[in-house]
Amino acid sequence: MNQRPRLLDRLRHVRKRQVATWAALGYVALLGAATFVGADITLRSKTRWVKGTFVPVGRRGNSVYLPASPETLSRGVIGIVPLRPNRGHAILGSAKMAGTLVRREVQEERGVLPNGALAWVSTFVYNGTPAQLGVEYENTAISTPLGDMPAWHIPPVSGERDAIVIVVHGHGGQRSQALRMLPALRRTGAGSLFVTFRNAFGAPRSGNGYHTLGDEEAEDVLAALEWAKEAGYRRAVLYGFSMGGNIVLSVLRPKHEPFPLPVLGVMLDCPVLDWRATIRWQGRRYGLPPFVARHVATFVQYVVTRRSGQDFDAVDQIRAAPGFRVPILLWHGTRDRTIPVGQADALAAARPDLVEYHRVEGAKHIRCWNIDPAGYDAALEGFMARVLG
């Protein structure tokens, strides 16, 4: 009966200095854990599978019914691939609720999407190779000092090798994430080369296995340009997603000139333009208070630099913007929780003479195409027509 009063008496007599000490130790532990997790995510990222979810499919005519989930409720179109023994692929239109289920209409279909199937659904739409779109392609490899980087080569429809688009995925991404844009790329008349880079899944590993956030990865894109030159192409456009956007902008640095092929333009989808700001943003994204997020970001940058020798100035594309000399087509979504849209705003404001900016309302990270596929494709095709003349 007297234990509770005694406990309260003890708590009242705990010294404020002791409380402050334990609070400080807790804060240091939180900073340490967040710092090392953040640094490891920044430096390493290998993902084999394209992000999506598996769901049972209900189908009635052209309508598909899916359980409600973040992926099935996403704005805009999504893709769906039934698991074996079924073979097929479909693009589904915008979501509408039908009781507790999500109803979407089939817009395009290859093969069979049967009622009762278990299927993969994703805002990335595709999870395979260009063959999933019925497009012929070549598996090839880009020779680099670290080894051969796997790539897909999609020759021009006409067969004439003039211009080529080098397509670069992002941090932890896969080449198939850009297959949504392949039909529009083919309509431009250019060939396409979907590449990867060092330390990504399926690619050779550098000495320490760490990303350099766009700096050294640019050398792998330069090797792709050399491959394209040897394959008979005469000019190129670079196309980067997320960290791939930073990589292709890093290619434009004067230290890399002259390029193996003339680079006529750059297309960027939700690019990382300032890694310092991105690391700070990630802290806020995961619920850290602003002052804690600032401290964590500072320590993450320190640990990344100590472990890998990372030069954050070398991949600061906002600072490099005055030196850009080629046209840039830029998309960024206002609901991007991975890379803040403010970075794209800053690039567009810094170089209005070069940047054609599409600020897509409601789009998540590298999901601008899904919100308005026709508008996205029209912007891409129009830009390519202008830079290729």
mmCIF file of C-alpha atoms in Angstrom:
data_model
loop_
_atom_site.group_PDB
_atom_site.id
_atom_site.type_symbol
_atom_site.label_atom_id
_atom_site.label_comp_id
_atom_site.label_asym_id
_atom_site.label_seq_id
_atom_site.Cartn_x
_atom_site.Cartn_y
_atom_site.Cartn_z
ATOM 1 C CA MET A 1 0.000 0.000 0.000
ATOM 2 C CA ASN A 2 2.890 2.372 0.729
ATOM 3 C CA GLN A 3 4.923 1.531 -2.384
ATOM 4 C CA ARG A 4 3.277 4.139 -4.623
ATOM 5 C CA PRO A 5 3.917 7.102 -2.258
ATOM 6 C CA ARG A 6 7.523 5.964 -1.824
ATOM 7 C CA LEU A 7 7.991 5.795 -5.611
ATOM 8 C CA LEU A 8 6.510 9.261 -6.003
ATOM 9 C CA ASP A 9 8.790 10.566 -3.280
ATOM 10 C CA ARG A 10 11.806 9.136 -5.091
ATOM 11 C CA LEU A 11 10.752 10.691 -8.398
ATOM 12 C CA ARG A 12 10.325 14.071 -6.729
ATOM 13 C CA HIS A 13 13.873 13.885 -5.391
ATOM 14 C CA VAL A 14 15.492 12.978 -8.713
ATOM 15 C CA ARG A 15 17.889 15.744 -9.523
ATOM 16 C CA LYS A 16 17.162 17.925 -12.522
ATOM 17 C CA ARG A 17 20.743 17.361 -13.608
ATOM 18 C CA GLN A 18 20.099 13.607 -13.783
ATOM 19 C CA VAL A 19 16.971 14.146 -15.888
ATOM 20 C CA ALA A 20 18.877 16.445 -18.219
ATOM 21 C CA THR A 21 21.701 13.896 -18.517
ATOM 22 C CA TRP A 22 19.355 11.057 -19.452
ATOM 23 C CA ALA A 23 17.501 13.273 -21.905
ATOM 24 C CA ALA A 24 20.785 14.277 -23.536
ATOM 25 C CA LEU A 25 21.906 10.642 -23.778
ATOM 26 C CA GLY A 26 18.578 9.694 -25.333
ATOM 27 C CA TYR A 27 18.898 12.505 -27.865
ATOM 28 C CA VAL A 28 22.442 11.443 -28.754
ATOM 29 C CA ALA A 29 21.287 7.832 -29.191
ATOM 30 C CA LEU A 30 18.452 8.976 -31.461
ATOM 31 C CA LEU A 31 20.853 11.100 -33.523
ATOM 32 C CA GLY A 32 23.328 8.248 -33.789
ATOM 33 C CA ALA A 33 20.782 5.674 -34.909
ATOM 34 C CA ALA A 34 19.130 8.026 -37.408
ATOM 35 C CA THR A 35 22.523 9.128 -38.735
ATOM 36 C CA PHE A 36 23.884 5.669 -39.475
ATOM 37 C CA VAL A 37 20.622 4.417 -40.962
ATOM 38 C CA GLY A 38 20.390 7.551 -43.138
ATOM 39 C CA ALA A 39 24.013 7.285 -44.250
ATOM 40 C CA ASP A 40 23.670 3.627 -45.189
ATOM 41 C CA ILE A 41 20.506 4.254 -47.216
ATOM 42 C CA THR A 42 22.240 7.138 -49.019
ATOM 43 C CA LEU A 43 25.358 5.145 -49.859
ATOM 44 C CA ARG A 44 23.815 1.792 -50.765
ATOM 45 C CA SER A 45 20.633 0.887 -52.545
ATOM 46 C CA LYS A 46 20.077 -2.301 -54.518
ATOM 47 C CA THR A 47 16.551 -3.361 -55.322
ATOM 48 C CA ARG A 48 15.829 -6.239 -57.655
ATOM 49 C CA TRP A 49 12.043 -5.983 -57.762
ATOM 50 C CA VAL A 50 9.957 -3.143 -59.104
ATOM 51 C CA LYS A 51 7.773 -1.696 -56.360
ATOM 52 C CA GLY A 52 4.197 -2.961 -56.414
ATOM 53 C CA THR A 53 1.750 -5.151 -54.533
ATOM 54 C CA PHE A 54 0.063 -8.513 -55.128
ATOM 55 C CA VAL A 55 -3.732 -8.604 -55.152
ATOM 56 C CA PRO A 56 -6.581 -10.898 -56.199
ATOM 57 C CA VAL A 57 -8.380 -9.714 -59.331
ATOM 58 C CA GLY A 58 -12.096 -9.538 -59.893
ATOM 59 C CA ARG A 59 -13.144 -8.862 -63.476
ATOM 60 C CA ARG A 60 -16.456 -8.189 -65.143
ATOM 61 C CA GLY A 61 -16.187 -7.235 -68.792
ATOM 62 C CA ASN A 62 -13.826 -4.274 -69.083
ATOM 63 C CA SER A 63 -13.996 -3.471 -65.357
ATOM 64 C CA VAL A 64 -11.382 -4.736 -62.927
ATOM 65 C CA TYR A 65 -12.071 -4.857 -59.165
ATOM 66 C CA LEU A 66 -9.172 -4.736 -56.694
ATOM 67 C CA PRO A 67 -8.811 -4.566 -52.897
ATOM 68 C CA ALA A 68 -8.212 -1.032 -51.615
ATOM 69 C CA SER A 69 -4.525 -0.305 -50.913
ATOM 70 C CA PRO A 70 -2.172 2.664 -51.394
ATOM 71 C CA GLU A 71 -1.103 1.252 -54.772
ATOM 72 C CA THR A 72 -4.577 0.430 -56.109
ATOM 73 C CA LEU A 73 -5.925 3.797 -54.903
ATOM 74 C CA SER A 74 -3.083 5.828 -56.453
ATOM 75 C CA ARG A 75 -4.025 8.698 -58.713
ATOM 76 C CA GLY A 76 -3.838 8.134 -62.447
ATOM 77 C CA VAL A 77 -3.198 4.926 -64.353
ATOM 78 C CA ILE A 78 -1.567 1.772 -63.030
ATOM 79 C CA GLY A 79 -0.323 -1.469 -64.556
ATOM 80 C CA ILE A 80 -1.331 -5.014 -63.696
ATOM 81 C CA VAL A 81 0.434 -8.304 -64.479
ATOM 82 C CA PRO A 82 -1.240 -11.649 -63.636
ATOM 83 C CA LEU A 83 1.009 -14.307 -62.157
ATOM 84 C CA ARG A 84 1.677 -17.549 -64.003
ATOM 85 C CA PRO A 85 0.224 -19.691 -65.465
ATOM 86 C CA ASN A 86 -1.653 -16.677 -66.816
ATOM 87 C CA ARG A 87 0.284 -14.449 -69.180
ATOM 88 C CA GLY A 88 -0.633 -10.875 -69.913
ATOM 89 C CA HIS A 89 -0.457 -7.238 -68.983
ATOM 90 C CA ALA A 90 -2.990 -4.440 -68.776
ATOM 91 C CA ILE A 91 -3.031 -0.705 -68.173
ATOM 92 C CA LEU A 92 -5.893 0.357 -65.940
ATOM 93 C CA GLY A 93 -7.518 3.800 -65.839
ATOM 94 C CA SER A 94 -8.333 6.028 -62.876
ATOM 95 C CA ALA A 95 -9.680 4.555 -59.644
ATOM 96 C CA LYS A 96 -13.306 4.693 -58.518
ATOM 97 C CA MET A 97 -14.697 3.142 -55.375
ATOM 98 C CA ALA A 98 -17.267 0.357 -55.759
ATOM 99 C CA GLY A 99 -18.294 -0.398 -52.197
ATOM 100 C CA THR A 100 -15.120 -1.532 -50.438
ATOM 101 C CA LEU A 101 -13.343 -2.350 -53.717
ATOM 102 C CA VAL A 102 -11.471 -0.209 -56.222
ATOM 103 C CA ARG A 103 -12.827 -0.311 -59.775
ATOM 104 C CA ARG A 104 -10.635 0.554 -62.745
ATOM 105 C CA GLU A 105 -11.343 0.197 -66.451
ATOM 106 C CA VAL A 106 -8.957 -1.633 -68.778
ATOM 107 C CA GLN A 107 -7.379 0.852 -71.211
ATOM 108 C CA GLU A 108 -4.887 -1.464 -72.918
ATOM 109 C CA GLU A 109 -4.434 -5.215 -72.676
ATOM 110 C CA ARG A 110 -1.963 -7.790 -73.968
ATOM 111 C CA GLY A 111 -2.612 -11.438 -73.324
ATOM 112 C CA VAL A 112 -5.257 -12.360 -70.735
ATOM 113 C CA LEU A 113 -6.155 -10.848 -67.367
ATOM 114 C CA PRO A 114 -8.680 -13.373 -66.053
ATOM 115 C CA ASN A 115 -11.179 -13.085 -63.244
ATOM 116 C CA GLY A 116 -9.846 -14.692 -60.062
ATOM 117 C CA ALA A 117 -6.166 -14.276 -60.966
ATOM 118 C CA LEU A 118 -3.511 -13.205 -58.481
ATOM 119 C CA ALA A 119 -1.696 -10.239 -59.989
ATOM 120 C CA TRP A 120 1.029 -7.661 -59.425
ATOM 121 C CA VAL A 121 -0.197 -4.055 -59.599
ATOM 122 C CA SER A 122 1.979 -0.957 -59.641
ATOM 123 C CA THR A 123 2.117 2.701 -60.544
ATOM 124 C CA PHE A 124 5.307 1.822 -62.415
ATOM 125 C CA VAL A 125 2.990 -0.051 -64.808
ATOM 126 C CA TYR A 126 5.613 -2.535 -66.096
ATOM 127 C CA ASN A 127 7.957 -4.933 -64.303
ATOM 128 C CA GLY A 128 9.655 -6.752 -67.170
ATOM 129 C CA THR A 129 11.578 -5.929 -70.332
ATOM 130 C CA PRO A 130 10.516 -4.073 -73.511
ATOM 131 C CA ALA A 131 9.053 -7.378 -74.661
ATOM 132 C CA GLN A 132 6.241 -6.746 -72.171
ATOM 133 C CA LEU A 133 5.114 -3.970 -74.540
ATOM 134 C CA GLY A 134 5.572 -6.140 -77.605
ATOM 135 C CA VAL A 135 8.736 -4.225 -78.534
ATOM 136 C CA GLU A 136 11.802 -5.950 -79.950
ATOM 137 C CA TYR A 137 15.046 -5.119 -78.167
ATOM 138 C CA GLU A 138 18.620 -6.272 -77.703
ATOM 139 C CA ASN A 139 20.272 -7.215 -74.439
ATOM 140 C CA THR A 140 23.661 -5.582 -74.545
ATOM 141 C CA ALA A 141 26.430 -4.458 -72.204
ATOM 142 C CA ILE A 142 28.274 -1.170 -71.755
ATOM 143 C CA SER A 143 31.995 -1.661 -71.269
ATOM 144 C CA THR A 144 33.450 0.304 -68.327
ATOM 145 C CA PRO A 145 36.659 0.027 -66.259
ATOM 146 C CA LEU A 146 34.586 -1.669 -63.522
ATOM 147 C CA GLY A 147 33.085 -4.244 -65.884
ATOM 148 C CA ASP A 148 30.119 -4.563 -68.206
ATOM 149 C CA MET A 149 26.957 -2.636 -67.318
ATOM 150 C CA PRO A 150 23.775 -4.385 -68.551
ATOM 151 C CA ALA A 151 21.564 -2.401 -70.930
ATOM 152 C CA TRP A 152 18.585 -2.718 -73.264
ATOM 153 C CA HIS A 153 18.938 -1.320 -76.758
ATOM 154 C CA ILE A 154 15.746 -0.524 -78.647
ATOM 155 C CA PRO A 155 16.678 0.366 -82.244
ATOM 156 C CA PRO A 156 14.816 3.157 -84.080
ATOM 157 C CA VAL A 157 11.600 2.140 -85.800
ATOM 158 C CA SER A 158 13.009 3.318 -89.144
ATOM 159 C CA GLY A 159 16.251 1.427 -88.680
ATOM 160 C CA GLU A 160 18.302 4.591 -89.293
ATOM 161 C CA ARG A 161 20.732 5.163 -86.422
ATOM 162 C CA ASP A 162 20.830 8.923 -86.011
ATOM 163 C CA ALA A 163 19.702 10.030 -82.525
ATOM 164 C CA ILE A 164 19.585 7.944 -79.352
ATOM 165 C CA VAL A 165 18.080 8.568 -75.913
ATOM 166 C CA ILE A 166 20.149 7.314 -72.968
ATOM 167 C CA VAL A 167 17.668 6.415 -70.184
ATOM 168 C CA VAL A 168 19.024 6.310 -66.605
ATOM 169 C CA HIS A 169 17.046 5.001 -63.619
ATOM 170 C CA GLY A 170 17.352 6.290 -60.064
ATOM 171 C CA HIS A 171 18.646 5.336 -56.606
ATOM 172 C CA GLY A 172 17.388 1.815 -55.905
ATOM 173 C CA GLY A 173 15.491 1.831 -59.188
ATOM 174 C CA GLN A 174 15.306 -0.480 -62.180
ATOM 175 C CA ARG A 175 15.343 0.024 -65.939
ATOM 176 C CA SER A 176 11.750 -1.190 -66.242
ATOM 177 C CA GLN A 177 10.457 1.848 -64.328
ATOM 178 C CA ALA A 178 10.899 3.881 -67.523
ATOM 179 C CA LEU A 179 9.099 1.470 -69.841
ATOM 180 C CA ARG A 180 5.956 3.629 -69.463
ATOM 181 C CA MET A 181 7.671 6.206 -71.657
ATOM 182 C CA LEU A 182 8.952 3.789 -74.314
ATOM 183 C CA PRO A 183 6.011 4.184 -76.756
ATOM 184 C CA ALA A 184 6.529 7.961 -76.827
ATOM 185 C CA LEU A 185 10.289 7.539 -77.231
ATOM 186 C CA ARG A 186 9.742 5.260 -80.207
ATOM 187 C CA ARG A 187 7.402 7.771 -81.846
ATOM 188 C CA THR A 188 10.220 10.345 -81.809
ATOM 189 C CA GLY A 189 12.159 8.215 -84.292
ATOM 190 C CA ALA A 190 15.150 7.909 -81.957
ATOM 191 C CA GLY A 191 16.721 4.752 -80.645
ATOM 192 C CA SER A 192 16.797 4.123 -76.898
ATOM 193 C CA LEU A 193 19.399 2.694 -74.552
ATOM 194 C CA PHE A 194 18.137 1.815 -71.066
ATOM 195 C CA VAL A 195 21.247 1.639 -68.889
ATOM 196 C CA THR A 196 22.217 1.023 -65.289
ATOM 197 C CA PHE A 197 25.225 2.206 -63.303
ATOM 198 C CA ARG A 198 27.822 0.991 -60.813
ATOM 199 C CA ASN A 199 26.572 -0.482 -57.515
ATOM 200 C CA ALA A 200 22.977 -0.751 -58.751
ATOM 201 C CA PHE A 201 21.331 -4.177 -58.876
ATOM 202 C CA GLY A 202 22.911 -6.372 -61.567
ATOM 203 C CA ALA A 203 25.754 -3.922 -62.246
ATOM 204 C CA PRO A 204 29.436 -4.205 -61.297
ATOM 205 C CA ARG A 205 30.473 -3.053 -57.850
ATOM 206 C CA SER A 206 32.990 -0.293 -57.237
ATOM 207 C CA GLY A 207 35.735 -0.799 -54.656
ATOM 208 C CA ASN A 208 33.703 0.225 -51.618
ATOM 209 C CA GLY A 209 30.277 -0.474 -53.091
ATOM 210 C CA TYR A 210 29.066 3.047 -52.322
ATOM 211 C CA HIS A 211 27.113 5.396 -54.555
ATOM 212 C CA THR A 212 28.663 8.778 -55.275
ATOM 213 C CA LEU A 213 25.185 10.276 -55.860
ATOM 214 C CA GLY A 214 25.785 11.136 -59.505
ATOM 215 C CA ASP A 215 29.464 12.077 -59.653
ATOM 216 C CA GLU A 216 31.323 8.888 -60.631
ATOM 217 C CA GLU A 217 28.145 7.298 -62.017
ATOM 218 C CA ALA A 218 28.354 9.915 -64.787
ATOM 219 C CA GLU A 219 31.322 7.953 -66.144
ATOM 220 C CA ASP A 220 28.992 5.011 -66.826
ATOM 221 C CA VAL A 221 26.704 7.252 -68.912
ATOM 222 C CA LEU A 222 29.731 8.545 -70.806
ATOM 223 C CA ALA A 223 30.586 4.896 -71.523
ATOM 224 C CA ALA A 224 27.029 4.467 -72.835
ATOM 225 C CA LEU A 225 27.568 7.412 -75.163
ATOM 226 C CA GLU A 226 30.748 5.724 -76.395
ATOM 227 C CA TRP A 227 28.770 2.512 -76.986
ATOM 228 C CA ALA A 228 26.182 4.480 -78.967
ATOM 229 C CA LYS A 229 28.894 6.095 -81.092
ATOM 230 C CA GLU A 230 30.401 2.710 -81.918
ATOM 231 C CA ALA A 231 26.885 1.426 -82.731
ATOM 232 C CA GLY A 232 26.526 4.095 -85.427
ATOM 233 C CA TYR A 233 24.534 6.818 -83.635
ATOM 234 C CA ARG A 234 25.485 10.447 -84.279
ATOM 235 C CA ARG A 235 23.829 12.449 -81.468
ATOM 236 C CA ALA A 236 22.138 11.893 -78.128
ATOM 237 C CA VAL A 237 19.607 13.094 -75.571
ATOM 238 C CA LEU A 238 19.987 12.135 -71.890
ATOM 239 C CA TYR A 239 16.944 11.142 -69.808
ATOM 240 C CA GLY A 240 17.248 10.696 -66.038
ATOM 241 C CA PHE A 241 14.856 9.718 -63.249
ATOM 242 C CA SER A 242 15.411 10.784 -59.625
ATOM 243 C CA MET A 243 19.138 10.199 -58.930
ATOM 244 C CA GLY A 244 19.454 9.384 -62.636
ATOM 245 C CA GLY A 245 18.637 13.042 -63.235
ATOM 246 C CA ASN A 246 21.621 14.078 -61.147
ATOM 247 C CA ILE A 247 23.781 11.588 -63.016
ATOM 248 C CA VAL A 248 22.905 12.952 -66.465
ATOM 249 C CA LEU A 249 23.415 16.550 -65.315
ATOM 250 C CA SER A 250 26.804 15.528 -63.899
ATOM 251 C CA VAL A 251 27.709 14.282 -67.386
ATOM 252 C CA LEU A 252 27.428 17.898 -68.576
ATOM 253 C CA ARG A 253 30.343 19.040 -66.401
ATOM 254 C CA PRO A 254 33.157 20.674 -68.432
ATOM 255 C CA LYS A 255 35.624 18.049 -67.142
ATOM 256 C CA HIS A 256 33.831 15.436 -69.279
ATOM 257 C CA GLU A 257 34.045 17.381 -72.546
ATOM 258 C CA PRO A 258 34.307 16.613 -75.368
ATOM 259 C CA PHE A 259 31.529 14.036 -75.154
ATOM 260 C CA PRO A 260 31.699 10.858 -77.281
ATOM 261 C CA LEU A 261 28.522 12.108 -79.012
ATOM 262 C CA PRO A 262 26.971 15.587 -79.105
ATOM 263 C CA VAL A 263 24.391 15.888 -76.300
ATOM 264 C CA LEU A 264 21.506 17.949 -77.677
ATOM 265 C CA GLY A 265 19.236 18.027 -74.632
ATOM 266 C CA VAL A 266 18.347 16.574 -71.246
ATOM 267 C CA MET A 267 15.029 15.262 -69.895
ATOM 268 C CA LEU A 268 14.565 15.033 -66.112
ATOM 269 C CA ASP A 269 11.776 13.314 -64.176
ATOM 270 C CA CYS A 270 11.701 14.307 -60.462
ATOM 271 C CA PRO A 271 15.497 14.715 -60.292
ATOM 272 C CA VAL A 272 17.638 14.983 -57.176
ATOM 273 C CA LEU A 273 19.292 18.360 -57.660
ATOM 274 C CA ASP A 274 20.586 19.109 -54.143
ATOM 275 C CA TRP A 275 21.517 16.136 -51.979
ATOM 276 C CA ARG A 276 21.973 18.213 -48.827
ATOM 277 C CA ALA A 277 18.403 19.498 -49.073
ATOM 278 C CA THR A 278 17.165 15.994 -49.904
ATOM 279 C CA ILE A 279 18.756 14.483 -46.786
ATOM 280 C CA ARG A 280 17.212 17.225 -44.622
ATOM 281 C CA TRP A 281 13.843 16.601 -46.280
ATOM 282 C CA GLN A 282 14.039 12.864 -45.600
ATOM 283 C CA GLY A 283 14.420 13.519 -41.888
ATOM 284 C CA ARG A 284 11.232 15.577 -41.908
ATOM 285 C CA ARG A 285 9.494 12.963 -44.047
ATOM 286 C CA TYR A 286 10.008 10.321 -41.370
ATOM 287 C CA GLY A 287 8.543 12.484 -38.657
ATOM 288 C CA LEU A 288 11.607 13.999 -37.014
ATOM 289 C CA PRO A 289 11.074 17.474 -35.533
ATOM 290 C CA PRO A 290 12.722 20.206 -37.638
ATOM 291 C CA PHE A 291 15.630 20.835 -35.256
ATOM 292 C CA VAL A 292 16.325 17.081 -34.966
ATOM 293 C CA ALA A 293 16.100 16.650 -38.753
ATOM 294 C CA ARG A 294 18.668 19.424 -39.239
ATOM 295 C CA HIS A 295 21.096 17.774 -36.818
ATOM 296 C CA VAL A 296 20.594 14.331 -38.338
ATOM 297 C CA ALA A 297 21.128 15.728 -41.847
ATOM 298 C CA THR A 298 24.365 17.395 -40.784
ATOM 299 C CA PHE A 299 25.687 14.185 -39.240
ATOM 300 C CA VAL A 300 24.528 12.051 -42.196
ATOM 301 C CA GLN A 301 26.484 14.286 -44.561
ATOM 302 C CA TYR A 302 29.527 14.023 -42.291
ATOM 303 C CA VAL A 303 29.334 10.212 -42.066
ATOM 304 C CA VAL A 304 28.745 9.854 -45.817
ATOM 305 C CA THR A 305 31.762 12.044 -46.539
ATOM 306 C CA ARG A 306 33.953 10.166 -44.052
ATOM 307 C CA ARG A 307 32.951 6.746 -45.365
ATOM 308 C CA SER A 308 32.956 7.414 -49.091
ATOM 309 C CA GLY A 309 34.775 10.721 -49.659
ATOM 310 C CA GLN A 310 31.548 12.150 -51.121
ATOM 311 C CA ASP A 311 31.836 15.718 -52.435
ATOM 312 C CA PHE A 312 28.345 17.186 -52.078
ATOM 313 C CA ASP A 313 29.356 20.282 -54.059
ATOM 314 C CA ALA A 314 30.134 18.064 -57.071
ATOM 315 C CA VAL A 315 26.504 16.903 -57.245
ATOM 316 C CA ASP A 316 24.836 20.235 -56.401
ATOM 317 C CA GLN A 317 23.030 20.872 -59.685
ATOM 318 C CA ILE A 318 21.362 24.095 -58.520
ATOM 319 C CA ARG A 319 24.798 25.600 -57.995
ATOM 320 C CA ALA A 320 25.929 24.206 -61.370
ATOM 321 C CA ALA A 321 22.883 25.572 -63.230
ATOM 322 C CA PRO A 322 24.611 28.717 -64.610
ATOM 323 C CA GLY A 323 26.962 26.450 -66.571
ATOM 324 C CA PHE A 324 24.301 24.377 -68.354
ATOM 325 C CA ARG A 325 24.178 24.974 -72.105
ATOM 326 C CA VAL A 326 21.605 22.519 -73.472
ATOM 327 C CA PRO A 327 17.771 22.604 -73.372
ATOM 328 C CA ILE A 328 16.180 20.832 -70.397
ATOM 329 C CA LEU A 329 12.720 19.273 -70.146
ATOM 330 C CA LEU A 330 11.728 18.952 -66.492
ATOM 331 C CA TRP A 331 8.811 17.247 -64.724
ATOM 332 C CA HIS A 332 8.198 17.210 -60.981
ATOM 333 C CA GLY A 333 5.156 16.276 -58.898
ATOM 334 C CA THR A 334 3.761 18.452 -56.132
ATOM 335 C CA ARG A 335 3.121 15.372 -53.923
ATOM 336 C CA ASP A 336 6.685 14.082 -54.215
ATOM 337 C CA ARG A 337 7.679 12.976 -50.694
ATOM 338 C CA THR A 338 11.080 11.660 -51.820
ATOM 339 C CA ILE A 339 12.539 14.726 -53.534
ATOM 340 C CA PRO A 340 10.942 18.092 -52.663
ATOM 341 C CA VAL A 341 9.417 19.877 -55.636
ATOM 342 C CA GLY A 342 11.171 23.053 -54.484
ATOM 343 C CA GLN A 343 14.391 21.754 -56.045
ATOM 344 C CA ALA A 344 12.786 21.661 -59.494
ATOM 345 C CA ASP A 345 11.259 25.092 -58.850
ATOM 346 C CA ALA A 346 14.757 26.419 -58.113
ATOM 347 C CA LEU A 347 16.282 24.966 -61.298
ATOM 348 C CA ALA A 348 13.451 26.331 -63.428
ATOM 349 C CA ALA A 349 13.836 29.763 -61.833
ATOM 350 C CA ALA A 350 17.619 29.700 -62.271
ATOM 351 C CA ARG A 351 17.517 28.849 -65.998
ATOM 352 C CA PRO A 352 14.191 29.914 -67.541
ATOM 353 C CA ASP A 353 16.047 30.306 -70.845
ATOM 354 C CA LEU A 354 16.777 26.559 -70.976
ATOM 355 C CA VAL A 355 14.177 24.797 -68.838
ATOM 356 C CA GLU A 356 10.721 23.748 -69.995
ATOM 357 C CA TYR A 357 9.054 22.994 -66.656
ATOM 358 C CA HIS A 358 5.977 20.843 -66.050
ATOM 359 C CA ARG A 359 4.927 21.083 -62.381
ATOM 360 C CA VAL A 360 2.425 18.239 -62.124
ATOM 361 C CA GLU A 361 -0.256 18.734 -59.482
ATOM 362 C CA GLY A 362 -0.855 15.677 -57.322
ATOM 363 C CA ALA A 363 1.949 13.548 -58.757
ATOM 364 C CA LYS A 364 4.158 11.448 -56.487
ATOM 365 C CA HIS A 365 7.823 10.673 -57.039
ATOM 366 C CA ILE A 366 8.495 9.739 -60.699
ATOM 367 C CA ARG A 367 4.738 9.252 -61.207
ATOM 368 C CA CYS A 368 4.108 12.384 -63.308
ATOM 369 C CA TRP A 369 3.330 10.253 -66.367
ATOM 370 C CA ASN A 370 0.555 8.406 -64.531
ATOM 371 C CA ILE A 371 -1.440 11.586 -63.842
ATOM 372 C CA ASP A 372 -1.607 12.617 -67.510
ATOM 373 C CA PRO A 373 0.019 10.107 -69.894
ATOM 374 C CA ALA A 374 -1.080 11.969 -73.038
ATOM 375 C CA GLY A 375 0.196 15.309 -71.738
ATOM 376 C CA TYR A 376 3.502 13.815 -70.610
ATOM 377 C CA ASP A 377 4.032 12.051 -73.932
ATOM 378 C CA ALA A 378 3.173 15.217 -75.880
ATOM 379 C CA ALA A 379 5.737 17.223 -73.903
ATOM 380 C CA LEU A 380 8.397 14.542 -74.472
ATOM 381 C CA GLU A 381 7.718 14.236 -78.191
ATOM 382 C CA GLY A 382 7.557 17.998 -78.680
ATOM 383 C CA PHE A 383 10.856 18.515 -76.868
ATOM 384 C CA MET A 384 12.566 15.796 -78.897
ATOM 385 C CA ALA A 385 11.265 17.309 -82.141
ATOM 386 C CA ARG A 386 12.729 20.707 -81.191
ATOM 387 C CA VAL A 387 16.177 19.521 -80.094
ATOM 388 C CA LEU A 388 16.579 17.118 -82.974
ATOM 389 C CA GLY A 389 15.355 19.655 -85.495
#
